Amino acid sequence: MAGYSIGALIRHALTRHRHWPRAWRDPAPKPAYDVVIVGGGGHGLATAYYLAKNHGLTNVAVLEKGWIGGGNTGRNTTIVRSNYLLRANALFYEHSLKLWETLSQELDFNVMFSQRGVLNLAHSKAQMDAYARRGNAMRLNGIDAELLSREQVLKLVPLLDGSAQARFPIEGGLWQGRGGTARHDAVAWGFARAADARGVDIVENCEVTGFRRTGDRITGVETTRGPIAAGKVGIAVAGHSSHVAAMAGLRLPIESHLLQACVSEPLKPLLDTVVTFGAGHFYISQSDKGGLVFGGDLDGYNSYAQRGNLPMIEEVASCGVAMLPCLSRLRLVRHWAGVMDMTMDGSPIIAKTPLEGLYLDGGWCYGGFKATPGSGWVFAHTIANDAPHPLNAPFSLERFASGALLDEKGAGPTPGWH
Ligand SMILES: Cc1cc2nc3c(=O)[nH]c(=O)nc-3n(C[C@H](O)[C@H](O)[C@H](O)COP(=O)(O)OP(=O)(O)OC[C@H]3O[C@@H](n4cnc5c(N)ncnc54)[C@H](O)[C@@H]3O)c2cc1C
């Protein structure tokens, strides 16, 4: 793999950057692989990278029906954090956050990880109590957390409506300083380049249309580019999890909903952290290009369309203006949607399936971008060893039968309420 360095940059500048090698190859699919990963989003690519790097499995293909990173990886609001209450979630997301901290060096690709901090606003005494509880749990799990007073919050983000007339006056907040944002496309590209360099085939425009099986064992996939035999198959298709698993005869406890996000016209720097609203569902940060990137709740109906509706944009904008009144004069440049794989407890599934040789990484709900390196790490472990890593053992499919749910928000089996 050609290294990206200051020396290489200068050398290529001398020839007007016309001779950079391809970042990854464009191979035709082979008839058989040891492992096939379905889905070329961040999760599929990270899984392939860690299969090669941590487990020495390089006869691996990632099959992507469109272009890599064109799914939720390239559509999300890029918030990275590990401020979870439940131990299973906290330990898993903290492992992922630790991988983020050195990811650019690991991949020799700038994923623009910016630890600008994540602030959750509280608007009532009860919410402050809940945040104190969550912050204490985080600290007990070795994760940084700080409970901020109203004054500290307003000092940190002076743009917030701190007046007594605010629709939801601010009481305080929970702060995770190590949280932040990353450049979403770069994460897909960085993992793709590093996996390719270790011999993984990344095959774009190759849709998986069915599974080959002998009894209860999966032996390969059918694709739009022909059949491919595989020793093991991992599904990492996010919003399409139920659809793809159904091709293997599995019914998942997942509903597909749309989640929209918006970006404003670019502005001079005005918000240097991530802020979430505690009185509604709203989160915002400023991109390096200057646009304010924000989002809110799901569109309330099941869909696979990657475009949303205006009523939700209105609701999101009203939460935003209640929190940051200066947003009312902003122009919106774009809004778009991704398909969310909502599980019935709000936590992911990273597990073996009832079919031998078939593994599932899905059910990411609102929060799988931050999990990208961590999920790739543990999913690769699960596939290579045919057994879960201790960090993803709780994220099994069986929990929906046994009742050992990981209901982080206590919202119950209603995706729209997560
Ligand atoms: C608007 C929005 C905002 C979000 N904000 C955040 C956030 O701030 N922080 C956070 O942590 N998470 C966030 N998320 C969630 C996050 O984006 C996802 O959980 C995460 O990107 C999932 O990654 P993935 O690689 O599993 O999925 P994807 O990137 O969707 O990749 C799956 C791939 O599978 C491919 N595929 C599907 N079917 C097939 C098939 N049959 N054959 C071959 N390929 C197939 C798709 O084309 C796609 O490229 C947000 C999501 C959205 C939509």
Short mmCIF file of N, CA, C and O in Angstrom, two decimals, residues 272-381:
data_model
loop_
_atom_site.label_atom_id
_atom_site.label_comp_id
_atom_site.label_asym_id
_atom_site.label_seq_id
_atom_site.Cartn_x
_atom_site.Cartn_y
_atom_site.Cartn_z
N ASP A 272 -18.48 24.67 18.68
CA ASP A 272 -17.28 23.83 18.65
C ASP A 272 -17.44 22.55 19.44
O ASP A 272 -16.47 21.94 19.88
N THR A 273 -18.68 22.13 19.64
CA THR A 273 -18.91 20.85 20.32
C THR A 273 -20.19 20.23 19.76
O THR A 273 -20.87 20.84 18.94
N VAL A 274 -20.51 19.01 20.18
CA VAL A 274 -21.78 18.40 19.79
C VAL A 274 -22.76 18.67 20.92
O VAL A 274 -22.42 18.51 22.08
N VAL A 275 -23.98 19.09 20.58
CA VAL A 275 -24.98 19.33 21.64
C VAL A 275 -26.25 18.55 21.32
O VAL A 275 -26.68 18.50 20.17
N THR A 276 -26.83 17.93 22.35
CA THR A 276 -28.12 17.28 22.16
C THR A 276 -29.14 17.94 23.10
O THR A 276 -28.80 18.36 24.21
N PHE A 277 -30.36 18.02 22.61
CA PHE A 277 -31.46 18.67 23.32
C PHE A 277 -32.09 17.64 24.25
O PHE A 277 -32.33 16.50 23.83
N GLY A 278 -32.37 18.02 25.49
CA GLY A 278 -32.94 17.05 26.42
C GLY A 278 -34.46 17.06 26.45
O GLY A 278 -35.08 16.19 27.05
N ALA A 279 -35.06 18.07 25.81
CA ALA A 279 -36.53 18.18 25.89
C ALA A 279 -37.20 17.73 24.60
O ALA A 279 -38.39 17.91 24.42
N GLY A 280 -36.45 17.17 23.72
CA GLY A 280 -36.97 16.66 22.45
C GLY A 280 -35.84 15.85 21.86
O GLY A 280 -34.80 15.69 22.49
N HIS A 281 -36.03 15.36 20.64
CA HIS A 281 -34.93 14.58 20.04
C HIS A 281 -34.25 15.46 19.00
O HIS A 281 -34.78 15.68 17.92
N PHE A 282 -33.08 15.98 19.35
CA PHE A 282 -32.36 16.88 18.45
C PHE A 282 -30.89 16.86 18.81
O PHE A 282 -30.53 16.85 19.98
N TYR A 283 -30.02 16.81 17.78
CA TYR A 283 -28.57 16.81 18.02
C TYR A 283 -27.93 17.62 16.91
O TYR A 283 -28.38 17.60 15.77
N ILE A 284 -26.85 18.32 17.24
CA ILE A 284 -26.27 19.24 16.27
C ILE A 284 -24.76 19.36 16.47
O ILE A 284 -24.26 19.25 17.59
N SER A 285 -24.06 19.56 15.35
CA SER A 285 -22.63 19.90 15.42
C SER A 285 -22.33 20.72 14.17
O SER A 285 -23.17 20.83 13.28
N GLN A 286 -21.13 21.28 14.13
CA GLN A 286 -20.74 22.05 12.94
C GLN A 286 -19.67 21.29 12.19
O GLN A 286 -18.68 20.84 12.78
N SER A 287 -19.87 21.13 10.88
CA SER A 287 -18.88 20.38 10.10
C SER A 287 -17.65 21.25 9.86
O SER A 287 -17.69 22.48 10.00
N ASP A 288 -16.56 20.61 9.44
CA ASP A 288 -15.33 21.37 9.18
C ASP A 288 -15.53 22.35 8.03
O ASP A 288 -14.81 23.33 7.91
N LYS A 289 -16.53 22.07 7.18
CA LYS A 289 -16.82 22.98 6.06
C LYS A 289 -17.65 24.18 6.52
O LYS A 289 -17.82 25.14 5.80
N GLY A 290 -18.23 24.08 7.71
CA GLY A 290 -18.97 25.21 8.27
C GLY A 290 -20.47 24.98 8.39
O GLY A 290 -21.16 25.72 9.08
N GLY A 291 -21.01 23.97 7.69
CA GLY A 291 -22.45 23.72 7.77
C GLY A 291 -22.84 23.18 9.13
O GLY A 291 -22.07 22.44 9.75
N LEU A 292 -24.02 23.57 9.60
CA LEU A 292 -24.52 22.96 10.83
C LEU A 292 -25.24 21.67 10.44
O LEU A 292 -26.13 21.68 9.59
N VAL A 293 -24.80 20.57 11.03
CA VAL A 293 -25.34 19.25 10.69
C VAL A 293 -26.24 18.84 11.84
O VAL A 293 -25.80 18.83 12.98
N PHE A 294 -27.51 18.55 11.56
CA PHE A 294 -28.39 18.19 12.67
C PHE A 294 -29.46 17.19 12.26
O PHE A 294 -29.72 16.97 11.08
N GLY A 295 -30.05 16.58 13.28
CA GLY A 295 -31.09 15.59 13.03
C GLY A 295 -31.94 15.40 14.26
O GLY A 295 -31.71 16.05 15.30
N GLY A 296 -32.92 14.51 14.14
CA GLY A 296 -33.83 14.30 15.27
C GLY A 296 -34.36 12.89 15.29
O GLY A 296 -33.60 11.93 15.31
N ASP A 297 -35.68 12.78 15.22
CA ASP A 297 -36.34 11.50 15.39
C ASP A 297 -36.60 10.81 14.05
O ASP A 297 -36.45 11.41 12.99
N LEU A 298 -37.01 9.54 14.15
CA LEU A 298 -37.38 8.77 12.96
C LEU A 298 -38.63 9.33 12.30
O LEU A 298 -39.50 9.86 12.99
N ASP A 299 -38.75 9.16 10.99
CA ASP A 299 -40.06 9.33 10.36
C ASP A 299 -40.87 8.13 10.86
O ASP A 299 -40.37 7.02 10.91
N GLY A 300 -42.11 8.36 11.22
CA GLY A 300 -42.83 7.35 12.00
C GLY A 300 -43.46 6.20 11.23
O GLY A 300 -44.44 5.64 11.68
N TYR A 301 -42.94 5.87 10.06
CA TYR A 301 -43.54 4.77 9.30
C TYR A 301 -42.42 3.88 8.77
O TYR A 301 -41.29 4.31 8.61
N ASN A 302 -42.75 2.63 8.47
CA ASN A 302 -41.74 1.70 7.93
C ASN A 302 -41.50 2.01 6.47
O ASN A 302 -42.43 2.23 5.71
N SER A 303 -40.21 2.02 6.07
CA SER A 303 -39.90 2.31 4.67
C SER A 303 -38.46 1.94 4.35
O SER A 303 -37.61 1.91 5.23
N TYR A 304 -38.21 1.64 3.08
CA TYR A 304 -36.84 1.44 2.59
C TYR A 304 -36.43 2.59 1.67
O TYR A 304 -35.36 2.55 1.08
N ALA A 305 -37.29 3.59 1.51
CA ALA A 305 -36.95 4.72 0.64
C ALA A 305 -35.88 5.55 1.34
O ALA A 305 -35.97 5.77 2.53
N GLN A 306 -34.90 6.01 0.61
CA GLN A 306 -33.84 6.78 1.30
C GLN A 306 -34.12 8.28 1.19
O GLN A 306 -33.25 9.07 0.93
N ARG A 307 -35.40 8.64 1.34
CA ARG A 307 -35.76 10.05 1.40
C ARG A 307 -36.92 10.19 2.37
O ARG A 307 -37.78 9.31 2.48
N GLY A 308 -36.95 11.31 3.06
CA GLY A 308 -37.94 11.45 4.11
C GLY A 308 -39.01 12.46 3.77
O GLY A 308 -39.24 12.78 2.61
N ASN A 309 -39.68 12.96 4.82
CA ASN A 309 -40.82 13.85 4.66
C ASN A 309 -40.63 15.16 5.40
O ASN A 309 -39.91 15.21 6.40
N LEU A 310 -41.35 16.20 4.95
CA LEU A 310 -41.15 17.52 5.57
C LEU A 310 -41.70 17.66 6.99
O LEU A 310 -41.11 18.40 7.77
N PRO A 311 -42.79 16.97 7.38
CA PRO A 311 -43.26 17.18 8.76
C PRO A 311 -42.17 16.90 9.80
O PRO A 311 -42.06 17.62 10.80
N MET A 312 -41.35 15.88 9.57
CA MET A 312 -40.29 15.60 10.54
C MET A 312 -39.23 16.71 10.54
O MET A 312 -38.69 17.07 11.58
N ILE A 313 -38.96 17.25 9.36
CA ILE A 313 -37.99 18.35 9.29
C ILE A 313 -38.50 19.54 10.10
O ILE A 313 -37.75 20.20 10.82
N GLU A 314 -39.80 19.78 10.03
CA GLU A 314 -40.39 20.89 10.79
C GLU A 314 -40.23 20.64 12.30
O GLU A 314 -39.84 21.54 13.06
N GLU A 315 -40.48 19.39 12.70
CA GLU A 315 -40.36 19.07 14.13
C GLU A 315 -38.90 19.23 14.60
O GLU A 315 -38.63 19.80 15.65
N VAL A 316 -37.98 18.73 13.77
CA VAL A 316 -36.55 18.82 14.13
C VAL A 316 -36.14 20.29 14.21
O VAL A 316 -35.48 20.72 15.17
N ALA A 317 -36.57 21.08 13.22
CA ALA A 317 -36.19 22.50 13.20
C ALA A 317 -36.77 23.22 14.42
O ALA A 317 -36.12 24.08 15.02
N SER A 318 -37.99 22.84 14.85
CA SER A 318 -38.58 23.54 15.99
C SER A 318 -37.82 23.20 17.27
O SER A 318 -37.61 24.07 18.13
N CYS A 319 -37.33 21.96 17.40
CA CYS A 319 -36.50 21.62 18.57
C CYS A 319 -35.21 22.45 18.51
O CYS A 319 -34.77 23.01 19.53
N GLY A 320 -34.63 22.54 17.31
CA GLY A 320 -33.38 23.27 17.16
C GLY A 320 -33.52 24.74 17.53
O GLY A 320 -32.69 25.29 18.26
N VAL A 321 -34.61 25.35 17.09
CA VAL A 321 -34.80 26.78 17.35
C VAL A 321 -35.10 27.02 18.84
O VAL A 321 -34.67 28.01 19.42
N ALA A 322 -35.79 26.05 19.47
CA ALA A 322 -36.06 26.19 20.91
C ALA A 322 -34.74 26.18 21.69
O ALA A 322 -34.58 26.85 22.70
N MET A 323 -33.77 25.43 21.17
CA MET A 323 -32.49 25.29 21.87
C MET A 323 -31.52 26.40 21.49
O MET A 323 -30.86 27.00 22.34
N LEU A 324 -31.43 26.68 20.19
CA LEU A 324 -30.49 27.68 19.66
C LEU A 324 -31.30 28.65 18.79
O LEU A 324 -31.44 28.44 17.58
N PRO A 325 -31.84 29.72 19.39
CA PRO A 325 -32.73 30.61 18.62
C PRO A 325 -32.09 31.15 17.34
O PRO A 325 -32.78 31.40 16.36
N CYS A 326 -30.74 31.28 17.31
CA CYS A 326 -30.11 31.85 16.12
C CYS A 326 -30.31 30.97 14.88
O CYS A 326 -30.13 31.43 13.75
N LEU A 327 -30.71 29.72 15.07
CA LEU A 327 -30.93 28.84 13.90
C LEU A 327 -32.10 29.31 13.04
O LEU A 327 -32.21 28.94 11.88
N SER A 328 -32.99 30.12 13.62
CA SER A 328 -34.22 30.47 12.89
C SER A 328 -33.91 31.23 11.60
O SER A 328 -34.72 31.24 10.69
N ARG A 329 -32.73 31.84 11.51
CA ARG A 329 -32.43 32.63 10.31
C ARG A 329 -31.52 31.89 9.34
O ARG A 329 -31.04 32.46 8.37
N LEU A 330 -31.32 30.61 9.61
CA LEU A 330 -30.42 29.82 8.74
C LEU A 330 -31.15 29.28 7.53
O LEU A 330 -32.32 28.94 7.62
N ARG A 331 -30.43 29.14 6.42
CA ARG A 331 -31.01 28.43 5.28
C ARG A 331 -30.52 26.98 5.27
O ARG A 331 -29.34 26.73 5.53
N LEU A 332 -31.45 26.08 4.99
CA LEU A 332 -31.11 24.67 4.91
C LEU A 332 -30.62 24.38 3.50
O LEU A 332 -31.26 24.77 2.53
N VAL A 333 -29.49 23.68 3.37
CA VAL A 333 -28.99 23.37 2.03
C VAL A 333 -29.55 22.04 1.55
O VAL A 333 -29.93 21.90 0.40
N ARG A 334 -29.58 21.05 2.44
CA ARG A 334 -29.99 19.70 2.04
C ARG A 334 -30.60 18.96 3.22
O ARG A 334 -30.23 19.21 4.36
N HIS A 335 -31.53 18.05 2.90
CA HIS A 335 -31.86 17.03 3.90
C HIS A 335 -31.99 15.71 3.17
O HIS A 335 -32.26 15.66 1.97
N TRP A 336 -31.72 14.64 3.87
CA TRP A 336 -31.68 13.31 3.23
C TRP A 336 -32.08 12.28 4.30
O TRP A 336 -32.28 12.65 5.47
N ALA A 337 -32.18 11.02 3.89
CA ALA A 337 -32.54 9.99 4.87
C ALA A 337 -31.74 8.72 4.66
O ALA A 337 -31.24 8.46 3.57
N GLY A 338 -31.63 7.95 5.73
CA GLY A 338 -31.06 6.61 5.66
C GLY A 338 -32.10 5.65 6.23
O GLY A 338 -33.06 6.06 6.88
N VAL A 339 -31.92 4.37 5.97
CA VAL A 339 -32.87 3.36 6.47
C VAL A 339 -32.30 2.78 7.76
O VAL A 339 -31.20 2.21 7.77
N MET A 340 -33.05 2.94 8.85
CA MET A 340 -32.56 2.52 10.15
C MET A 340 -33.09 1.13 10.50
O MET A 340 -34.27 0.87 10.35
N ASP A 341 -32.17 0.30 11.00
CA ASP A 341 -32.55 -1.05 11.42
C ASP A 341 -32.83 -1.01 12.92
O ASP A 341 -31.95 -1.20 13.73
N MET A 342 -34.11 -0.76 13.25
CA MET A 342 -34.49 -0.56 14.65
C MET A 342 -34.82 -1.90 15.33
O MET A 342 -35.75 -2.59 14.92
N THR A 343 -34.04 -2.24 16.37
CA THR A 343 -34.36 -3.45 17.13
C THR A 343 -35.41 -3.12 18.17
O THR A 343 -35.68 -1.94 18.44
N MET A 344 -35.94 -4.14 18.80
CA MET A 344 -37.02 -3.93 19.76
C MET A 344 -36.52 -3.50 21.13
O MET A 344 -37.32 -3.22 22.02
N ASP A 345 -35.20 -3.45 21.36
CA ASP A 345 -34.72 -2.89 22.63
C ASP A 345 -33.74 -1.75 22.41
O ASP A 345 -33.16 -1.22 23.36
N GLY A 346 -33.54 -1.38 21.17
CA GLY A 346 -32.67 -0.23 20.89
C GLY A 346 -31.19 -0.56 20.86
O GLY A 346 -30.35 0.31 20.64
N SER A 347 -30.80 -1.81 21.10
CA SER A 347 -29.39 -2.20 21.08
C SER A 347 -29.14 -3.12 19.88
O SER A 347 -30.07 -3.75 19.38
N PRO A 348 -27.87 -3.20 19.44
CA PRO A 348 -27.58 -3.95 18.21
C PRO A 348 -27.58 -5.46 18.39
O PRO A 348 -27.66 -5.98 19.51
N ILE A 349 -27.46 -6.15 17.25
CA ILE A 349 -27.28 -7.61 17.24
C ILE A 349 -25.93 -7.86 16.55
O ILE A 349 -25.74 -7.42 15.41
N ILE A 350 -24.99 -8.49 17.24
CA ILE A 350 -23.71 -8.88 16.61
C ILE A 350 -23.52 -10.33 17.05
O ILE A 350 -23.08 -10.58 18.17
N ALA A 351 -23.87 -11.26 16.16
CA ALA A 351 -24.02 -12.62 16.68
C ALA A 351 -23.99 -13.67 15.59
O ALA A 351 -24.13 -13.37 14.40
N LYS A 352 -23.87 -14.91 16.05
CA LYS A 352 -24.12 -16.06 15.19
C LYS A 352 -25.63 -16.12 14.96
O LYS A 352 -26.39 -15.59 15.76
N THR A 353 -26.03 -16.77 13.90
CA THR A 353 -27.47 -16.95 13.67
C THR A 353 -27.78 -18.45 13.85
O THR A 353 -26.85 -19.26 13.96
N PRO A 354 -29.05 -18.82 13.80
CA PRO A 354 -29.37 -20.26 13.92
C PRO A 354 -28.83 -21.07 12.75
O PRO A 354 -28.78 -22.30 12.84
N LEU A 355 -28.42 -20.43 11.67
CA LEU A 355 -27.87 -21.18 10.52
C LEU A 355 -26.35 -21.24 10.65
O LEU A 355 -25.70 -20.20 10.87
N GLU A 356 -25.80 -22.41 10.48
CA GLU A 356 -24.35 -22.58 10.59
C GLU A 356 -23.65 -21.77 9.48
O GLU A 356 -24.10 -21.81 8.32
N GLY A 357 -22.60 -21.07 9.86
CA GLY A 357 -21.84 -20.33 8.85
C GLY A 357 -22.45 -18.99 8.48
O GLY A 357 -21.94 -18.32 7.59
N LEU A 358 -23.54 -18.59 9.16
CA LEU A 358 -24.15 -17.28 8.87
C LEU A 358 -24.12 -16.41 10.13
O LEU A 358 -24.55 -16.86 11.20
N TYR A 359 -23.63 -15.19 9.98
CA TYR A 359 -23.42 -14.28 11.11
C TYR A 359 -24.11 -12.96 10.80
O TYR A 359 -24.19 -12.56 9.63
N LEU A 360 -24.54 -12.27 11.86
CA LEU A 360 -25.30 -11.04 11.65
C LEU A 360 -24.73 -9.88 12.46
O LEU A 360 -24.49 -10.01 13.67
N ASP A 361 -24.54 -8.76 11.78
CA ASP A 361 -24.18 -7.49 12.44
C ASP A 361 -25.25 -6.51 11.98
O ASP A 361 -25.32 -6.16 10.80
N GLY A 362 -26.13 -6.11 12.89
CA GLY A 362 -27.22 -5.21 12.48
C GLY A 362 -27.99 -4.70 13.68
O GLY A 362 -27.55 -4.85 14.83
N GLY A 363 -29.12 -4.08 13.40
CA GLY A 363 -29.94 -3.53 14.48
C GLY A 363 -29.30 -2.32 15.12
O GLY A 363 -29.39 -2.12 16.34
N TRP A 364 -28.67 -1.47 14.30
CA TRP A 364 -27.89 -0.36 14.86
C TRP A 364 -28.72 0.83 15.28
O TRP A 364 -28.21 1.78 15.87
N CYS A 365 -29.98 0.83 14.94
CA CYS A 365 -30.86 1.94 15.33
C CYS A 365 -30.23 3.27 14.97
O CYS A 365 -29.70 3.42 13.89
N TYR A 366 -30.20 4.21 15.89
CA TYR A 366 -29.67 5.54 15.58
C TYR A 366 -28.15 5.59 15.64
O TYR A 366 -27.57 6.60 15.27
N GLY A 367 -27.50 4.53 16.16
CA GLY A 367 -26.14 4.80 16.64
C GLY A 367 -25.01 3.95 16.14
O GLY A 367 -24.03 3.77 16.86
N GLY A 368 -25.05 3.44 14.91
CA GLY A 368 -24.00 2.51 14.50
C GLY A 368 -22.74 3.13 13.96
O GLY A 368 -21.73 2.43 13.82
N PHE A 369 -22.76 4.42 13.65
CA PHE A 369 -21.53 4.99 13.08
C PHE A 369 -20.41 4.94 14.12
O PHE A 369 -19.29 4.51 13.85
N LYS A 370 -20.74 5.37 15.33
CA LYS A 370 -19.74 5.39 16.40
C LYS A 370 -19.20 3.99 16.70
O LYS A 370 -18.12 3.83 17.23
N ALA A 371 -20.02 2.99 16.34
CA ALA A 371 -19.63 1.61 16.64
C ALA A 371 -18.72 1.02 15.57
O ALA A 371 -18.23 -0.10 15.74
N THR A 372 -18.51 1.75 14.45
CA THR A 372 -17.88 1.13 13.28
C THR A 372 -16.61 0.33 13.60
O THR A 372 -16.56 -0.88 13.32
N PRO A 373 -15.57 0.94 14.20
CA PRO A 373 -14.37 0.11 14.43
C PRO A 373 -14.62 -0.99 15.46
O PRO A 373 -14.16 -2.13 15.28
N GLY A 374 -15.37 -0.68 16.50
CA GLY A 374 -15.61 -1.67 17.56
C GLY A 374 -16.41 -2.84 17.04
O GLY A 374 -16.13 -4.01 17.37
N SER A 375 -17.41 -2.54 16.22
CA SER A 375 -18.25 -3.61 15.71
C SER A 375 -17.47 -4.47 14.72
O SER A 375 -17.57 -5.70 14.74
N GLY A 376 -16.65 -3.83 13.88
CA GLY A 376 -15.81 -4.60 12.96
C GLY A 376 -14.89 -5.54 13.73
O GLY A 376 -14.71 -6.71 13.37
N TRP A 377 -14.34 -5.02 14.83
CA TRP A 377 -13.41 -5.80 15.65
C TRP A 377 -14.08 -7.05 16.22
O TRP A 377 -13.58 -8.17 16.07
N VAL A 378 -15.26 -6.86 16.85
CA VAL A 378 -15.89 -8.02 17.52
C VAL A 378 -16.62 -8.93 16.53
O VAL A 378 -16.71 -10.13 16.74
N PHE A 379 -17.11 -8.35 15.43
CA PHE A 379 -17.79 -9.20 14.42
C PHE A 379 -16.74 -10.09 13.74
O PHE A 379 -16.99 -11.28 13.51
N ALA A 380 -15.56 -9.54 13.46
CA ALA A 380 -14.49 -10.35 12.88
C ALA A 380 -14.13 -11.49 13.83
O ALA A 380 -13.95 -12.63 13.42
N HIS A 381 -14.04 -11.17 15.12
CA HIS A 381 -13.74 -12.19 16.13
C HIS A 381 -14.81 -13.29 16.10
O HIS A 381 -14.49 -14.48 16.13
#
